[in-house]
mmCIF file of C-alpha atoms in Angstrom:
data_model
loop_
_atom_site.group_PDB
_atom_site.id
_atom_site.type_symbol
_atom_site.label_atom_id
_atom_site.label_comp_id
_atom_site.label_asym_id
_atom_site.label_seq_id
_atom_site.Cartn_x
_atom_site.Cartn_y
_atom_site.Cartn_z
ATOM 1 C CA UNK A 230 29.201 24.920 -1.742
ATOM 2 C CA UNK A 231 28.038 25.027 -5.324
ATOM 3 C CA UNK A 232 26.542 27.477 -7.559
ATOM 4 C CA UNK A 233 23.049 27.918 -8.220
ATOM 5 C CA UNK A 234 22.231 26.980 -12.113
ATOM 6 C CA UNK A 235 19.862 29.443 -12.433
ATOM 7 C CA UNK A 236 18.455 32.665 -10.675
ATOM 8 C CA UNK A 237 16.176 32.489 -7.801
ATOM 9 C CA UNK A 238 12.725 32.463 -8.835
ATOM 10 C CA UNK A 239 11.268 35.275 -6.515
ATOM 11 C CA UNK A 240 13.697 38.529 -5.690
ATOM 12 C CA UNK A 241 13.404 39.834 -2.561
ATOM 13 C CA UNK A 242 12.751 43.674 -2.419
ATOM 14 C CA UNK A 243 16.172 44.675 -1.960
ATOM 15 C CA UNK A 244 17.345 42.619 -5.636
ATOM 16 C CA UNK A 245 14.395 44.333 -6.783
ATOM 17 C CA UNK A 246 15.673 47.977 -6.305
ATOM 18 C CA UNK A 247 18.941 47.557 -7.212
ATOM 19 C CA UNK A 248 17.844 45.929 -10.894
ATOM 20 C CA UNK A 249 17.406 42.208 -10.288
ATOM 21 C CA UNK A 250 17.109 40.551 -12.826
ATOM 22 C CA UNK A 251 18.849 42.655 -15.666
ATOM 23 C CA UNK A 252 21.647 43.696 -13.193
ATOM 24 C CA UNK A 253 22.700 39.831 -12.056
ATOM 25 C CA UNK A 254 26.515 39.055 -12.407
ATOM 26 C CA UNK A 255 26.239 35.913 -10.167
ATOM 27 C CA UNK A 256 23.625 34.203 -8.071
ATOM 28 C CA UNK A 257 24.609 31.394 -5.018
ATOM 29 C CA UNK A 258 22.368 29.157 -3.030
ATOM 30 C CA UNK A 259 22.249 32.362 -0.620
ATOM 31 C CA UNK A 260 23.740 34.700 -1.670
ATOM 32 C CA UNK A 261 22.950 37.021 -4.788
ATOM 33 C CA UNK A 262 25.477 39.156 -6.918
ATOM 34 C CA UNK A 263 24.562 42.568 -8.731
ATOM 35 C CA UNK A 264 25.557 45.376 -10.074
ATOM 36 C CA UNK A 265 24.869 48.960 -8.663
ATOM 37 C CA UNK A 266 22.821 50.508 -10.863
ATOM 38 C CA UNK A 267 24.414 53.319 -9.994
ATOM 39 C CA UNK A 268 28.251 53.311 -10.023
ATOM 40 C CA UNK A 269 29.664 55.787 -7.084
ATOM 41 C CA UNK A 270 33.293 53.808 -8.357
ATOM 42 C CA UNK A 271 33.542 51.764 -11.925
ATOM 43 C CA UNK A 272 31.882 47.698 -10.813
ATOM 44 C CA UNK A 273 30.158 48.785 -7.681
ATOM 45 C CA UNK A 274 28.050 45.407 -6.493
ATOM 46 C CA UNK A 275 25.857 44.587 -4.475
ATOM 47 C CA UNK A 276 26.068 41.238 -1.937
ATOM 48 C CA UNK A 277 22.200 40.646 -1.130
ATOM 49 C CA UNK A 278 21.428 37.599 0.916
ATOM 50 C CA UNK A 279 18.160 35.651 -0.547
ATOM 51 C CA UNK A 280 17.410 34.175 3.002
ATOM 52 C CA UNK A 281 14.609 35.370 4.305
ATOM 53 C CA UNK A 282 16.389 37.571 7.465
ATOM 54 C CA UNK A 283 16.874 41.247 8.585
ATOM 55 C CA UNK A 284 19.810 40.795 10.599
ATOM 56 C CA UNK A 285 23.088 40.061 9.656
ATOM 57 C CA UNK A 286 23.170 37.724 12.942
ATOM 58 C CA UNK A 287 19.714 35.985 11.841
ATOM 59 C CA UNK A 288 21.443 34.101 8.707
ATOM 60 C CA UNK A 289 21.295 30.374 8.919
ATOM 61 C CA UNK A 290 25.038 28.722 9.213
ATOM 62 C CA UNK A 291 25.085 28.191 5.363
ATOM 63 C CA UNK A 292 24.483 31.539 4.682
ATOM 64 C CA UNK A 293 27.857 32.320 6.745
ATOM 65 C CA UNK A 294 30.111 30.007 5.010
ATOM 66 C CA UNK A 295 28.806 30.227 1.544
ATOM 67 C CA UNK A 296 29.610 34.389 2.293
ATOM 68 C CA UNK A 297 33.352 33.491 2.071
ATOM 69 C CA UNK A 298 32.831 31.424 -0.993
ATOM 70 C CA UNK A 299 30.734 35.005 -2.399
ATOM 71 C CA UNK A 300 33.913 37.567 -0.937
ATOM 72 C CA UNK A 301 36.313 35.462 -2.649
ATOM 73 C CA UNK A 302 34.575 35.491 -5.687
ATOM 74 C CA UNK A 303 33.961 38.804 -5.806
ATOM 75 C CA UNK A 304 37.670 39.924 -5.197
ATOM 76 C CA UNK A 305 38.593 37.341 -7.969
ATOM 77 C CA UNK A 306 36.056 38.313 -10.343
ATOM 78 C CA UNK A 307 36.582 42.680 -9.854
ATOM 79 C CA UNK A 308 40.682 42.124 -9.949
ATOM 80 C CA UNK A 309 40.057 40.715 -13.154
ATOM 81 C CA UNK A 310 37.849 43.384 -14.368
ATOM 82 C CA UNK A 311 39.994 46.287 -13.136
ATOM 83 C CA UNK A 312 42.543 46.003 -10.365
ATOM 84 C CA UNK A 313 41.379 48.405 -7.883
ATOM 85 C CA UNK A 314 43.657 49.634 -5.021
ATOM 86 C CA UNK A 315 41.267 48.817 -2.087
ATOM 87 C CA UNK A 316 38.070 47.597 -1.532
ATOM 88 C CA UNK A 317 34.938 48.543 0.893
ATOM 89 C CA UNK A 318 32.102 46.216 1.487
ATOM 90 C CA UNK A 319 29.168 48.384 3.438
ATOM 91 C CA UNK A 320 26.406 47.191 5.077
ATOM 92 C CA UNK A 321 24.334 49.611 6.018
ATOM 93 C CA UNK A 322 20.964 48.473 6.149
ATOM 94 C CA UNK A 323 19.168 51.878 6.968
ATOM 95 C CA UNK A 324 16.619 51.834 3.790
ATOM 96 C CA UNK A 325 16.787 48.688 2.492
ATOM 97 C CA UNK A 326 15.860 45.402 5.075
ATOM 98 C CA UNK A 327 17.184 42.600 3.624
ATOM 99 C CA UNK A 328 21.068 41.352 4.986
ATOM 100 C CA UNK A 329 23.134 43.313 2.350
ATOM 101 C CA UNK A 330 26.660 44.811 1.559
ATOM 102 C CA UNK A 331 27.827 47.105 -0.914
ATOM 103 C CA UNK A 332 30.678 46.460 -2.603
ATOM 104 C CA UNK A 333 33.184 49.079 -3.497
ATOM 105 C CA UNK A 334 36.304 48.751 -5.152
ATOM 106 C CA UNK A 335 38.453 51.971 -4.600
ATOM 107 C CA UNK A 336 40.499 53.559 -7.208
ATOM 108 C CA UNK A 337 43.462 56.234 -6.867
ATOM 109 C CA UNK A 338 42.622 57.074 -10.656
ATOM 110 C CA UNK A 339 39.440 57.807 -12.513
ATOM 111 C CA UNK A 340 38.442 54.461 -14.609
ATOM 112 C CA UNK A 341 37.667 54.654 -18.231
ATOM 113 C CA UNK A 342 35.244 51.940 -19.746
ATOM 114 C CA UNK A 343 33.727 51.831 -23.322
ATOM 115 C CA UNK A 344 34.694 55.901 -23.523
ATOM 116 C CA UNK A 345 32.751 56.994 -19.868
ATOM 117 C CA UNK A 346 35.005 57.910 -17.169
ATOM 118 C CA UNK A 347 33.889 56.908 -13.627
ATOM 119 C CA UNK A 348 35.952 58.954 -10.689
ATOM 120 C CA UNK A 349 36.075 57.816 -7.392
ATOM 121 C CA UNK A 350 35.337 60.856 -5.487
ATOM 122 C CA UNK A 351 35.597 59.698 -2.139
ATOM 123 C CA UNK A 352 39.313 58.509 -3.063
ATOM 124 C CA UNK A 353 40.973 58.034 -0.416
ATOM 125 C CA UNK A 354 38.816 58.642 2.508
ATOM 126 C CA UNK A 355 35.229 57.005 3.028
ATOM 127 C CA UNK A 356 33.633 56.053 -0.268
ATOM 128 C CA UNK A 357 31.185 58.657 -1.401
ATOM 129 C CA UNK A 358 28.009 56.573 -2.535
ATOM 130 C CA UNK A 359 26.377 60.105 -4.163
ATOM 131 C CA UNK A 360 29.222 60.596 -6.435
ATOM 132 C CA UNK A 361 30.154 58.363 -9.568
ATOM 133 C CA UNK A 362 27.647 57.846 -12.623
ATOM 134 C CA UNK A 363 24.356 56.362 -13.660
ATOM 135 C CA UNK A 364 24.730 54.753 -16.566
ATOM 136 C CA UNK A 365 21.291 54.226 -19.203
ATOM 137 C CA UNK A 366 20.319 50.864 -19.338
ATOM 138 C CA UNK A 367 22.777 49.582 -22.575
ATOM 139 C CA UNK A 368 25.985 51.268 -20.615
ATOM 140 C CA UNK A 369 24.836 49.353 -17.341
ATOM 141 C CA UNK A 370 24.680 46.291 -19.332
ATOM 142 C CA UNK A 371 27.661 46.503 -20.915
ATOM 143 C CA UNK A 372 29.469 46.841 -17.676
ATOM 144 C CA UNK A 373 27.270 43.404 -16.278
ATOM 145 C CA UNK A 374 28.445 41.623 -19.101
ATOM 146 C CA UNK A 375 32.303 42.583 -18.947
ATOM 147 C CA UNK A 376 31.883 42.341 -14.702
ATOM 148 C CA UNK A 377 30.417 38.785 -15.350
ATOM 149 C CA UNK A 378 32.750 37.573 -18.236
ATOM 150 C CA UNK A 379 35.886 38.009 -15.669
ATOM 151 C CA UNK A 380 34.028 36.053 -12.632
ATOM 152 C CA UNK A 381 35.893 33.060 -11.725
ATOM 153 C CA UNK A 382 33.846 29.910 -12.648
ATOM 154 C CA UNK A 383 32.755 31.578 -15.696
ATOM 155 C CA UNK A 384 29.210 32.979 -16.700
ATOM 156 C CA UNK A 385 26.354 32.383 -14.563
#
């Protein structure tokens, strides 16, 4: 499995709504990395497969093993960012169609970055995705960068 040099040239709705391209940390040959626009705990993602299927059992084979390549990445890459206590990866699928997880790590402790602190207010029951902040547009970049500067491999 190898990375993909360069993003994918068309998004698929759900990259679109959660801020493709500005909100990219790391992009795969299926699999694409974001950040939640809107942080319900400090470096929220989002796991978005770029295959073109609406059922998590509909993936093509290299969609399934690249995933573990993606999971380990991402456990790698927010550990170094800020060592959470837990993580949740959700995949709901009620709004959005394309294959997708959210990607939560949990924290005991509020988390302070550049001066904004983010709670986690589900802490430590079921994550609450309403809670948490929306940062503007410089704040949620700031957070990409620092989110993609710890990502094992380096940038993307």
């Amino acid at each position: 499995m190898t990375l993909s040099s360069r993003p994918p040239a068309a998004a698929n709705p759900t990259m679109t709504k959660f801020g493709y391209p500005q909100t990219l940390v790391r992009d795969y040959t299926h699999w694409t990395v974001l950040l939640r626009p809107h942080q319900a705990t400090l470096g929220a993602l989002v796991l978005v497969c770029k295959d073109d299927a609406q059922a998590f059992g509909a993936l093509p084979a290299g969609a399934f093993a690249e995933l573990q390549r993606a999971v380990a990445d991402i456990e790698a890459g927010l550990t170094a960012f800020r060592p959470y206590q837990k993580i949740n990866y959700l995949m709901l699928m009620m709004v959005d169609r394309d294959v997708h997880f959210h990607v939560l790590p949990r924290y005991a402790e509020a988390q302070s970055f550049d001066g904004v602190s983010y709670p986690d207010a589900g802490w430590p029951a079921a994550p609450d995705l309403t809670g948490g902040l929306q940062p503007d547009p410089a704040a949620l970049g700031k957070i990409v960068a620092a989110v993609t500067a710890c990502w094992p491999g380096g940038t993307h």
